[in-house]
Coordinates of C-alpha atoms in Angstrom, one line a residue:
X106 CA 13.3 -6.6 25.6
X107 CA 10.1 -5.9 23.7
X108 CA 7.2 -7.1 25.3
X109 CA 6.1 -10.6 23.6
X110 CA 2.7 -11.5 21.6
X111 CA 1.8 -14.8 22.1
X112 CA -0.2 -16.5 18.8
X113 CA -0.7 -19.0 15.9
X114 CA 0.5 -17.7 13.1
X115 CA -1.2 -19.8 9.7
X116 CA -0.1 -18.8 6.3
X117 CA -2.3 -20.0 3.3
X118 CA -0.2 -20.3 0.4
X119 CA 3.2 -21.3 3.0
X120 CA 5.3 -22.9 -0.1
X121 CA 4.1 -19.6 -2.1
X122 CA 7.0 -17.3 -3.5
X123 CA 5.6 -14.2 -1.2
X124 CA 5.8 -16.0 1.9
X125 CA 9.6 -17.5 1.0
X126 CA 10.8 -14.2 -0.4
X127 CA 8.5 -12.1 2.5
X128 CA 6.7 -13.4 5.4
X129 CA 9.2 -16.1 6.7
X130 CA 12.1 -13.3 7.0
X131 CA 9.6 -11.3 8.3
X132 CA 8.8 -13.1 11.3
X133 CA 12.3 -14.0 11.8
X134 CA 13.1 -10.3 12.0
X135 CA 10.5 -10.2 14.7
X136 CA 11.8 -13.6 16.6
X137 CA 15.4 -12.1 16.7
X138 CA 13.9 -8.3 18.0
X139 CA 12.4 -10.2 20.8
X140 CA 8.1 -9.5 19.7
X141 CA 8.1 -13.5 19.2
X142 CA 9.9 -15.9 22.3
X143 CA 8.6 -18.7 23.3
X144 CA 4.7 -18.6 23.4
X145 CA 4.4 -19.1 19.3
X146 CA 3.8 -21.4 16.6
X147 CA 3.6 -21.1 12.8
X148 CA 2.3 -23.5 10.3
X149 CA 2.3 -23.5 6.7
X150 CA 0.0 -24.7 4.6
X151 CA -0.7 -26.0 0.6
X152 CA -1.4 -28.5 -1.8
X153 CA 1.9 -29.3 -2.1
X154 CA 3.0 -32.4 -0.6
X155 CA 5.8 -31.8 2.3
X156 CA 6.6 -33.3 5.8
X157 CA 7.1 -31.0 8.4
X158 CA 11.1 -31.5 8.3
X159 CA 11.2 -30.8 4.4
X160 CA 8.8 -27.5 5.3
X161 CA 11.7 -26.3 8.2
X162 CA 14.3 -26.6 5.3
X163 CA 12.2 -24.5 2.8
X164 CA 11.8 -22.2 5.6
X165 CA 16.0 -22.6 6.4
X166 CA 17.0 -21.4 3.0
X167 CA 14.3 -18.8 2.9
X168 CA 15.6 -16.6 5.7
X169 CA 19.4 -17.5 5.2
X170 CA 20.6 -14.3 4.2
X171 CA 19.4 -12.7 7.4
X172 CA 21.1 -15.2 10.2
X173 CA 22.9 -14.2 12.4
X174 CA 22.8 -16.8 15.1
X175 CA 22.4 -20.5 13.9
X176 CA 21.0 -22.2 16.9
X177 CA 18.6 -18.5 17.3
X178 CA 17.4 -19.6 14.0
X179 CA 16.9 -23.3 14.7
X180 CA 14.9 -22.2 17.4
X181 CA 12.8 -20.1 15.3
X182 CA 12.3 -23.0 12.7
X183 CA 11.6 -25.2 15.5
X184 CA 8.4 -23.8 15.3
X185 CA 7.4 -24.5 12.3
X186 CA 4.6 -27.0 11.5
X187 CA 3.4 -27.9 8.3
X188 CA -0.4 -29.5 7.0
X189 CA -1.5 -30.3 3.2
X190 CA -4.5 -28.9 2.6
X191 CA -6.5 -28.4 -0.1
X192 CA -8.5 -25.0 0.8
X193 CA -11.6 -25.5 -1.2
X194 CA -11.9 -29.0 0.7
X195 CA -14.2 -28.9 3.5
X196 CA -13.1 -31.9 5.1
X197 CA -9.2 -30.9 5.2
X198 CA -10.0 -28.5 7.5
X199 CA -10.2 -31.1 10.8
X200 CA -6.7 -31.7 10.3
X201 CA -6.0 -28.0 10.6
X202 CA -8.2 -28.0 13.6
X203 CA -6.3 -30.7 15.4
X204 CA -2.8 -29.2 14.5
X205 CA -4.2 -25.9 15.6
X206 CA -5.6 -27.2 19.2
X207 CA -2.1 -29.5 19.6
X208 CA 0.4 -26.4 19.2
X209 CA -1.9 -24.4 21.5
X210 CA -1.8 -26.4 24.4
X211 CA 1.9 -27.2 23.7
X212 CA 3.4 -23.3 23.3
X213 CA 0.4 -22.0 25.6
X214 CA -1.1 -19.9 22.6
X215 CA -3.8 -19.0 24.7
X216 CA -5.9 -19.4 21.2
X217 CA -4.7 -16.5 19.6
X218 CA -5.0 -17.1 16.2
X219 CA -3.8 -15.0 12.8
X220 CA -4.7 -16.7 9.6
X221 CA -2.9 -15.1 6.4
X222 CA -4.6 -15.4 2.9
X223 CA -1.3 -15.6 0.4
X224 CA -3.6 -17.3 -2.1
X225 CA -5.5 -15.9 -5.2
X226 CA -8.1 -13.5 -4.3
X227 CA -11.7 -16.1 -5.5
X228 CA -10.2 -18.5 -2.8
X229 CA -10.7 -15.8 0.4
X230 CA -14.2 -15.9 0.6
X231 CA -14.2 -19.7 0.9
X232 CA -11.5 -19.9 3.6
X233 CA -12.9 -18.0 5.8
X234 CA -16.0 -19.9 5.4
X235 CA -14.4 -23.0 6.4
X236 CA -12.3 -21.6 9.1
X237 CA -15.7 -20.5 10.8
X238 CA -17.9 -23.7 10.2
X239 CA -14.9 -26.1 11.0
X240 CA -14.7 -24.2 14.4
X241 CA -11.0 -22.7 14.0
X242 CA -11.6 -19.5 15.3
X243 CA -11.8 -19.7 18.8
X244 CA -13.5 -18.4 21.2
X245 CA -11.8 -18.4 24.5
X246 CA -8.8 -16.5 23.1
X247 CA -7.9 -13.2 23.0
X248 CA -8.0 -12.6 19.3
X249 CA -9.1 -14.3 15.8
X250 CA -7.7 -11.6 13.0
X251 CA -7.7 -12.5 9.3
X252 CA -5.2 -10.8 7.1
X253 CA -5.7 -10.6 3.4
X254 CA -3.3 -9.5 0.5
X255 CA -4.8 -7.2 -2.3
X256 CA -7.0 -7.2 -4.8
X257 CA -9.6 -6.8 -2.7
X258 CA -12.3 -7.1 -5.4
X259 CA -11.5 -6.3 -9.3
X260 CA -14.5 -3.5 -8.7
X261 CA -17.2 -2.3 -6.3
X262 CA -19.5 -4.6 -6.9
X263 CA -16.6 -7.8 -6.6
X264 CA -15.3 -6.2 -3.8
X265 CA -18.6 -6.2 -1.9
X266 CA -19.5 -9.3 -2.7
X267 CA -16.0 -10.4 -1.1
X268 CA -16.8 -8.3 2.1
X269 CA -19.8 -9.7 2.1
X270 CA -18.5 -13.5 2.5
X271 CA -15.3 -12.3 5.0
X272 CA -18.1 -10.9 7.3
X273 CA -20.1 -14.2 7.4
X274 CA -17.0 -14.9 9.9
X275 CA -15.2 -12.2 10.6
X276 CA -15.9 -8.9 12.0
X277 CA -14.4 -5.5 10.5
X278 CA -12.2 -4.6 13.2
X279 CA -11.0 -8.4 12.7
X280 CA -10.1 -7.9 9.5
X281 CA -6.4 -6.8 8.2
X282 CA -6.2 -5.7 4.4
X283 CA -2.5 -5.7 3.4
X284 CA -1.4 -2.7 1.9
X285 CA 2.2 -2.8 1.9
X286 CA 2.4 1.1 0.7
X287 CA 1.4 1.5 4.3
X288 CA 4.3 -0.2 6.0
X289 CA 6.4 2.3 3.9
X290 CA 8.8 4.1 6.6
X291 CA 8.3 7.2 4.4
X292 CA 4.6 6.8 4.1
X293 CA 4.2 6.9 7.7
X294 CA 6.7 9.5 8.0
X295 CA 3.0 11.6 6.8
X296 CA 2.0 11.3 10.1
X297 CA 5.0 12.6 11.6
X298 CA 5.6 15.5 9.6
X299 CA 2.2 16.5 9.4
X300 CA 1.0 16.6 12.7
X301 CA 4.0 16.3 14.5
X302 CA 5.3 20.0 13.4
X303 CA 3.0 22.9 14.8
X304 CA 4.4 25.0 11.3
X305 CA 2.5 21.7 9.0
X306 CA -0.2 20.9 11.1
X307 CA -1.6 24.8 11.3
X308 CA -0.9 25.4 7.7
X309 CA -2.1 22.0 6.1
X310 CA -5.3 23.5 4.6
X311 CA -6.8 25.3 1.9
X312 CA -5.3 28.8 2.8
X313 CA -2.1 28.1 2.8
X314 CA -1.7 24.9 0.5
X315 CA -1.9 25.4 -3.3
X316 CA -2.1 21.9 -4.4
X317 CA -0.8 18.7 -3.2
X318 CA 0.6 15.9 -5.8
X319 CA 1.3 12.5 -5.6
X320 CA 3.6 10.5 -7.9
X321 CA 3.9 6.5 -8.5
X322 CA 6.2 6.5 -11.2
X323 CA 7.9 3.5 -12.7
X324 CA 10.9 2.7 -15.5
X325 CA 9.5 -0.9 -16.3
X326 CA 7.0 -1.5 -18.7
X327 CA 4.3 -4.3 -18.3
X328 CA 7.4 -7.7 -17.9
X329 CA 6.0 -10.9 -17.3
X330 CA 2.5 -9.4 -16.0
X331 CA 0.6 -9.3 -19.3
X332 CA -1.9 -11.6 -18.4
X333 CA -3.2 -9.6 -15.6
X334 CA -1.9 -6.2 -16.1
X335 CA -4.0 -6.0 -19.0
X336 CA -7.2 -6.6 -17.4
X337 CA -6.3 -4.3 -14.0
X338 CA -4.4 -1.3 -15.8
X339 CA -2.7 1.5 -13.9
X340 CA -6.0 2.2 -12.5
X341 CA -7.1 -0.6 -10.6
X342 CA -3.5 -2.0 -10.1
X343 CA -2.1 1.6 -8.6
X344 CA -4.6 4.2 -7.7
X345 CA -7.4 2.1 -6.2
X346 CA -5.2 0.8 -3.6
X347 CA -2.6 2.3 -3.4
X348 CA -2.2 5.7 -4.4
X349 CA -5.9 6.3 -2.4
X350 CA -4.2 5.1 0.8
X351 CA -1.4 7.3 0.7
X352 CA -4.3 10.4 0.1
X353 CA -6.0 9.4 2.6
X354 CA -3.4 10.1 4.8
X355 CA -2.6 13.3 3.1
X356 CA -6.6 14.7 3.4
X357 CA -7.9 13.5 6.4
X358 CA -8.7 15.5 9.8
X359 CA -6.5 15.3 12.7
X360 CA -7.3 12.4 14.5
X361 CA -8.7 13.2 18.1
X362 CA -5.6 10.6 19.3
X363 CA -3.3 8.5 17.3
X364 CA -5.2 5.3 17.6
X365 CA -6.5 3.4 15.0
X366 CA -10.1 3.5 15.4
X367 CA -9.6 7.3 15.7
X368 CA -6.9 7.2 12.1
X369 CA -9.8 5.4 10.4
X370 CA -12.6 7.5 11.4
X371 CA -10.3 10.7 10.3
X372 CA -9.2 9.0 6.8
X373 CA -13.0 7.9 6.3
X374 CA -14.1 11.5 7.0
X375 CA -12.1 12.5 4.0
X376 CA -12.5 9.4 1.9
X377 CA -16.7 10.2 2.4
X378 CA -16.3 13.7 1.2
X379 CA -14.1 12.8 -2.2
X380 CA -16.3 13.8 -5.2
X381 CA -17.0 11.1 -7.9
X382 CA -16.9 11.7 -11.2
X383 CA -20.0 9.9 -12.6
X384 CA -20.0 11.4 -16.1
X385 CA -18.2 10.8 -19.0
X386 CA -17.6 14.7 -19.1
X387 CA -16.8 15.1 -15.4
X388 CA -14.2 12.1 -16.0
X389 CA -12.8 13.6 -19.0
X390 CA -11.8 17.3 -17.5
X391 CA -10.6 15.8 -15.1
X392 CA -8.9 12.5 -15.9
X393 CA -6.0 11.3 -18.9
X394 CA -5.4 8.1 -19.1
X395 CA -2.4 6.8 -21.4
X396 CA -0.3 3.8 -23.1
X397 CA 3.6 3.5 -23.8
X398 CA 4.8 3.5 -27.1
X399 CA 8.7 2.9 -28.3
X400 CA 11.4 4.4 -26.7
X401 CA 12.8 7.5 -28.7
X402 CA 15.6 5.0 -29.5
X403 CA 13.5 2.2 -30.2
X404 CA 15.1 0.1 -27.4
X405 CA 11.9 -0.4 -26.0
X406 CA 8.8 -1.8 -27.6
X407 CA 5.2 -0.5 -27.1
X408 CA 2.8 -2.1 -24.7
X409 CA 0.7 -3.2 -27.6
X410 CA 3.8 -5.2 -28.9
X411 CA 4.5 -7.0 -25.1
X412 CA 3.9 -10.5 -25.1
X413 CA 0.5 -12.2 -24.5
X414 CA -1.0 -7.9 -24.9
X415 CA -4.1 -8.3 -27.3
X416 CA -3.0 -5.8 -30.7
X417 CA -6.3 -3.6 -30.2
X418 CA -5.6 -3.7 -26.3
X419 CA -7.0 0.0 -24.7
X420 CA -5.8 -0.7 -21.5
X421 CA -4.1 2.2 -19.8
X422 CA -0.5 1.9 -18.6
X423 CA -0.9 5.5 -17.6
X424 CA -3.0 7.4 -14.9
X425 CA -3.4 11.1 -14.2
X426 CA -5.9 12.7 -12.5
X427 CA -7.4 15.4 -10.1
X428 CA -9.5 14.6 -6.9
X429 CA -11.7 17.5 -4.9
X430 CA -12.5 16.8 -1.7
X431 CA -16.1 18.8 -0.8
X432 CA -14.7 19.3 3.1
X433 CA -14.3 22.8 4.4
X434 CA -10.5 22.2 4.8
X435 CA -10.2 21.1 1.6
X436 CA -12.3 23.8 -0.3
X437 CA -11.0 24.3 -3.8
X438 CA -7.8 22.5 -3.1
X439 CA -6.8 20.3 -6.0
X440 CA -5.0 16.4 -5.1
X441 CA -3.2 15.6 -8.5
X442 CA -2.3 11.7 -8.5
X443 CA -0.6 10.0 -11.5
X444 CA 1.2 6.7 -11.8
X445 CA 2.1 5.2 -14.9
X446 CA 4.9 2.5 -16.4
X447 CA 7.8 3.1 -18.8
X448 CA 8.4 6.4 -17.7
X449 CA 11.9 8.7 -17.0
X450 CA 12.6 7.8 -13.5
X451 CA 11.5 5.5 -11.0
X452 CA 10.4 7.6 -8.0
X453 CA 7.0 7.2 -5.4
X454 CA 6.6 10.8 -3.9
X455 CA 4.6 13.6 -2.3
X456 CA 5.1 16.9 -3.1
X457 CA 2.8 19.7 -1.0
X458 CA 2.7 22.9 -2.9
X459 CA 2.2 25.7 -0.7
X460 CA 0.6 29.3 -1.9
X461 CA 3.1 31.8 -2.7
X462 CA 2.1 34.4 -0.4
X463 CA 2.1 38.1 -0.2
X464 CA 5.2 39.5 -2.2
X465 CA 6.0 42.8 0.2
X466 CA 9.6 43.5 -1.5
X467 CA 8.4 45.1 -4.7
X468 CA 8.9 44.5 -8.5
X469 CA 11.6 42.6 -9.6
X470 CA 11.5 40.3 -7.0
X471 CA 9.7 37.1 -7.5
X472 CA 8.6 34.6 -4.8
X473 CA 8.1 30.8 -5.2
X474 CA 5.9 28.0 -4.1
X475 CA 7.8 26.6 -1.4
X476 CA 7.3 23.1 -1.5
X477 CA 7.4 20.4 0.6
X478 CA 8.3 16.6 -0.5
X479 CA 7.8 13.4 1.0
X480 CA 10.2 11.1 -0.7
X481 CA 9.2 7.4 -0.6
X482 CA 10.9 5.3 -2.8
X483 CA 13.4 4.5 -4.1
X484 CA 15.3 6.9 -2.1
X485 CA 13.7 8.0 1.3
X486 CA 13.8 11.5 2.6
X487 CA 12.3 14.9 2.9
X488 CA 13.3 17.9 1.1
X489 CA 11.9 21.1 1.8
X490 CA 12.2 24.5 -0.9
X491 CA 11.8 27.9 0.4
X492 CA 12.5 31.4 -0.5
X493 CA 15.7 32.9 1.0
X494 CA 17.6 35.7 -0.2
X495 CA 19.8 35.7 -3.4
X496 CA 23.5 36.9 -2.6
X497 CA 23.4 39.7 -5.0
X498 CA 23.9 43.8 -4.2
X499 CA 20.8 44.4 -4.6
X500 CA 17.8 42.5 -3.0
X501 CA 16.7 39.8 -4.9
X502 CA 15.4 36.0 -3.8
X503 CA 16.1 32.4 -4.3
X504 CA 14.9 29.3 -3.6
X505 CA 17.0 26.9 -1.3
X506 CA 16.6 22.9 -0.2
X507 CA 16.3 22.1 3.2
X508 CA 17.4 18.6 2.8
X509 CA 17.0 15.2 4.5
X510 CA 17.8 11.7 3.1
X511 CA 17.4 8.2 5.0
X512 CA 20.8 7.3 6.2
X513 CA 22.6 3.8 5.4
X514 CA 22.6 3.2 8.7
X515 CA 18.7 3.9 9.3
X516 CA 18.0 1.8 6.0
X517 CA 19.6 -1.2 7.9
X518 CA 17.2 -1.0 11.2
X519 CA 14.0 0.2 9.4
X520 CA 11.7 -2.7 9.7
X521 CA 10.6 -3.9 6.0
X522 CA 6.7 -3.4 5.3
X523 CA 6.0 -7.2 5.4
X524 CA 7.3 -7.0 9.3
X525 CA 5.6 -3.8 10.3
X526 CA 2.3 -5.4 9.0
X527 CA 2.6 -8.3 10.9
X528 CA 3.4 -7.2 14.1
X529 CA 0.8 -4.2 14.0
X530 CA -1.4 -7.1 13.1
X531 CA -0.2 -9.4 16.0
X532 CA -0.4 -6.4 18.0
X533 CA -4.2 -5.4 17.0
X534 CA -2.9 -2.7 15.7
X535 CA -5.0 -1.5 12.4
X536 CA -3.7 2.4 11.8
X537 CA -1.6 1.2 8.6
X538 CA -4.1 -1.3 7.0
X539 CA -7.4 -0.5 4.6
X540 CA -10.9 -0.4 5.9
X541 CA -13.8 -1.4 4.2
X542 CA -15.2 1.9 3.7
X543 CA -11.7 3.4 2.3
X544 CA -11.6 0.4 0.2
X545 CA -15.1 0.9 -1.5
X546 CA -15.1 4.5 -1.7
X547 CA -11.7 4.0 -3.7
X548 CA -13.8 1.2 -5.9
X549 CA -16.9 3.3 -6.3
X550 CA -14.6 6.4 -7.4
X551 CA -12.5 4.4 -10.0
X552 CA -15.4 2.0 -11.6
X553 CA -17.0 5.5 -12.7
X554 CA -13.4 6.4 -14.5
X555 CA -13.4 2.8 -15.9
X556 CA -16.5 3.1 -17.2
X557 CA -16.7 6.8 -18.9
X558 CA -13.0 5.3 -20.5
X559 CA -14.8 1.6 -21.4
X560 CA -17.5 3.9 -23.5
X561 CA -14.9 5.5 -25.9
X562 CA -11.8 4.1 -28.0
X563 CA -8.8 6.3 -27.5
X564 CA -6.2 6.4 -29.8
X565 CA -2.9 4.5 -28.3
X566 CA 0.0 5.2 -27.9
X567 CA 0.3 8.7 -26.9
X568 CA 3.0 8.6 -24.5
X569 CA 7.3 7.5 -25.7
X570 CA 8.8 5.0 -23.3
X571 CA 11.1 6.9 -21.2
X572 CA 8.8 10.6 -21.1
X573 CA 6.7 11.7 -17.9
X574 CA 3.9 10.7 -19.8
X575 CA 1.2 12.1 -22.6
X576 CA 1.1 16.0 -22.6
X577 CA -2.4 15.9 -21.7
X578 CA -0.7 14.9 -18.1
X579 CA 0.8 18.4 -18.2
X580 CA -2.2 20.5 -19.8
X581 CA -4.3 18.8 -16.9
X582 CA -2.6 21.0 -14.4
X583 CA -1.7 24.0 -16.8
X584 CA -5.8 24.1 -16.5
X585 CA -5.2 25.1 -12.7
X586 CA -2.4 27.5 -13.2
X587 CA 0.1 24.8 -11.9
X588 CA 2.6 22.3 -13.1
X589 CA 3.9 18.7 -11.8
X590 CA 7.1 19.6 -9.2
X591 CA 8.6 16.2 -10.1
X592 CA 9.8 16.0 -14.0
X593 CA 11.3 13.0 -14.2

């Protein structure tokens, strides 16, 4: 039986859609695997008005689909408190306090306390504001942690400002940004593969890697997200967050141990070196940026012709771009990144391209990159491509797949990211979460691309619904010598 953490769970926004669809299943997968017993409590809170009972039904038909054992999952909900709570009303917060010090005492809590932001970004300054001056974050407990959901800021400047008001109560290592890309099974798999494996961990450098390329490609356009899409972009809304997160695992030094005060001080190593672009002509050779049109069919409508999408709109939908990191491992090693909606295949992958190597058999006989790839979603595995011999009289080469694909069964144990995050957060564990610094560096890095692309009025669409992208996705690595491994 897993060992159990004792705390108080509080979720701001508790009636939300994210903590129906997410969090509450979450934390009943952790009740049932034995990491929450007896010494717990959760409360929910909103504006909406709800007793405690109609709360424990929400929270019934919310994690239905995953029970197993009805009286295991009455005793789950039987911890379940809820309070109405307006949280940009200083007084409300008394209430909390008294609900908060009567489940303590009752489930022996020892005042370990985990308060989750599910609410809109402007209001997470002000919570924990409140939670500090109202005197809900104890201090004879073990822990106070504060988790947050992204965005963390809408730029550098936004996002300091922000970090400037959590750390009026809270300190950094207290602090859990949510990235779910890091509660990926594949994501973390990184790790694994990369240090792990004495054949990766000696060769994952500039004399034997080529290039390494990451991919966030979707097959959906903009939806229902008009209204904020449009003012975030593929920029802000993928790479800042996170397609930087999964780099950073991907670039940074081997971590003296596998803790997460030495995993941050390794990714912000790396994250310190990466090179900002801070002129329009260092973004431009080096960044293309794109919109959907129609489909070749005309099935799908451009972005500009999505509902509530201004007509002169130049947000991008479409991201591509090199980063340099100036660290001696990383010496003239190229990181391409791209992300981008409406394209030919939904896929979230890293491919490692390694260098070709010394050819010794003589003409006629070509070598490849081999090429390792991370597969993250929607299908998880690795595949590895290396050259082997060709069956042919004569000696000749070919390239083969090593090949590894998440099994069914595996699917149905792997903890979902929502869960991981929890625990690890429960457990003080802070290896798969953003850190300020990571978080600013990834803000100071795409405000300069924002801006250079504010300055000048490109000329959309270039991309058709259902491609890989605009050419000049393709010509960006043709620069190089080098192509994107994943087509679509």
């Amino acid at each position: 039986m897993p060992k159990e953490i004792t705390t108080l769970l509080t979720f701001f926004g508790g009636t939300g859609d994210l903590a129906k669809r997410k969090l509450y299943p979450s934390t009943y997968n952790l009740f049932k695997k034995g990491f929450l017993q007896e010494h717990f409590a959760i409360i929910g809170t909103a504006r909406q008005e709800l007793t405690t009972d109609e709360f424990r039904e929400l929270v019934r038909t919310s994690i239905a689909d995953f029970i197993e054992d009805q009286a295991n999952a009455e005793e789950f909900i039987s911890h379940f408190y809820y309070i109405q709570l307006d949280i940009t009303d200083q007084a409300g917060y008394a209430d909390m306090l008294s609900l908060n010090n009567e489940l303590d005492a009752k489930y022996s809590l020892k005042g370990n306390r985990i308060f989750y932001m599910s609410v809109a970004p402007r209001f997470f300054g002000t919570v924990a504001k409140y939670l500090k001056s109202e005197n809900l974050l104890t201090k004879n407990g073990e822990f106070n942690r504060l988790m947050i959901e992204k965005p963390f800021g809408s730029s550098y400047d936004t996002a300091e400002a922000l970090q400037n008001e959590l750390s009026e109560a809270f300190d950094e290592n207290q602090i859990y940004r949510i990235d779910h890309y890091l509660g990926k099974e594949m994501v973390q798999n990184i790790a694994a593969v990369r240090f792990g494996n004495p054949l990766f961990d000696a060769a994952w450098n500039k004399n034997y890697i080529e290039n390494i390329q990451v991919t966030l490609s979707e097959v959906l356009g903009v939806e229902e997200r008009a209204g904020y899409y449009d003012t975030a972009g593929a920029l802000r809304d993928m790479i800042q967050n996170h397609t930087m997160q999964v780099i950073g695992w991907l670039a940074m030094e081997k971590p003296a141990s596998f803790t997460d005060k030495e995993i941050r001080a390794a990714k912000n190593a790396a994250f310190n070196s990466l090179k900002i672009y801070n002129t329009p002509e260092e973004v431009a050779a080096n960044f293309v940026r794109g919109q959907y049109g129609e489909s070749a069919d005309g099935s799908q409508k451009k972005y500009l012709d999505e509902l509530d999408v201004p007509a002169d709109s130049q947000n991008n939908t479409y991201v591509a771009g090199k980063l340099q990191f100036d660290m001696p491992r990383w010496e003239g090693v190229p990181f391409y990144i791209r992300s981008g909606k409406r394209l030919a295949a939904k896929s979230t992958r890293v491919d490692v391209v390694f260098k070709k190597g010394l050819n010794i058999f003589g003409e006629g006989v070509s070598l490849d990159n081999p090429v390792l790839s991370i597969l993250i979603d929607p299908k998880g595995g690795i595949e590895f491509k290396i050259n082997a011999k060709d069956i042919t009289s004569s000696f000749a080469t070919r390239t083969i797949d090593l090949d590894w694909q998440v099994s069914d069964e595996d699917k149905a144990v792997t903890p979902e990211p929502y869960e991981r995050m929890i625990h690890d957060a429960m457990n003080g564990d802070g290896s798969n979460f953003a850190d300020w610094n990571g978080v600013g560096t990834a803000w100071r890095f795409v405000d300069a691309i924002q801006a250079a692309w504010d300055a000048k009025k490109e000329s959309f669409p270039n991309y058709v619904s259902g491609s890989m992208g605009p050419v000049a996705a393709d010509e960006l690595l043709a620069k190089d010598g080098n192509e994107w491994i994943f087509k679509g």
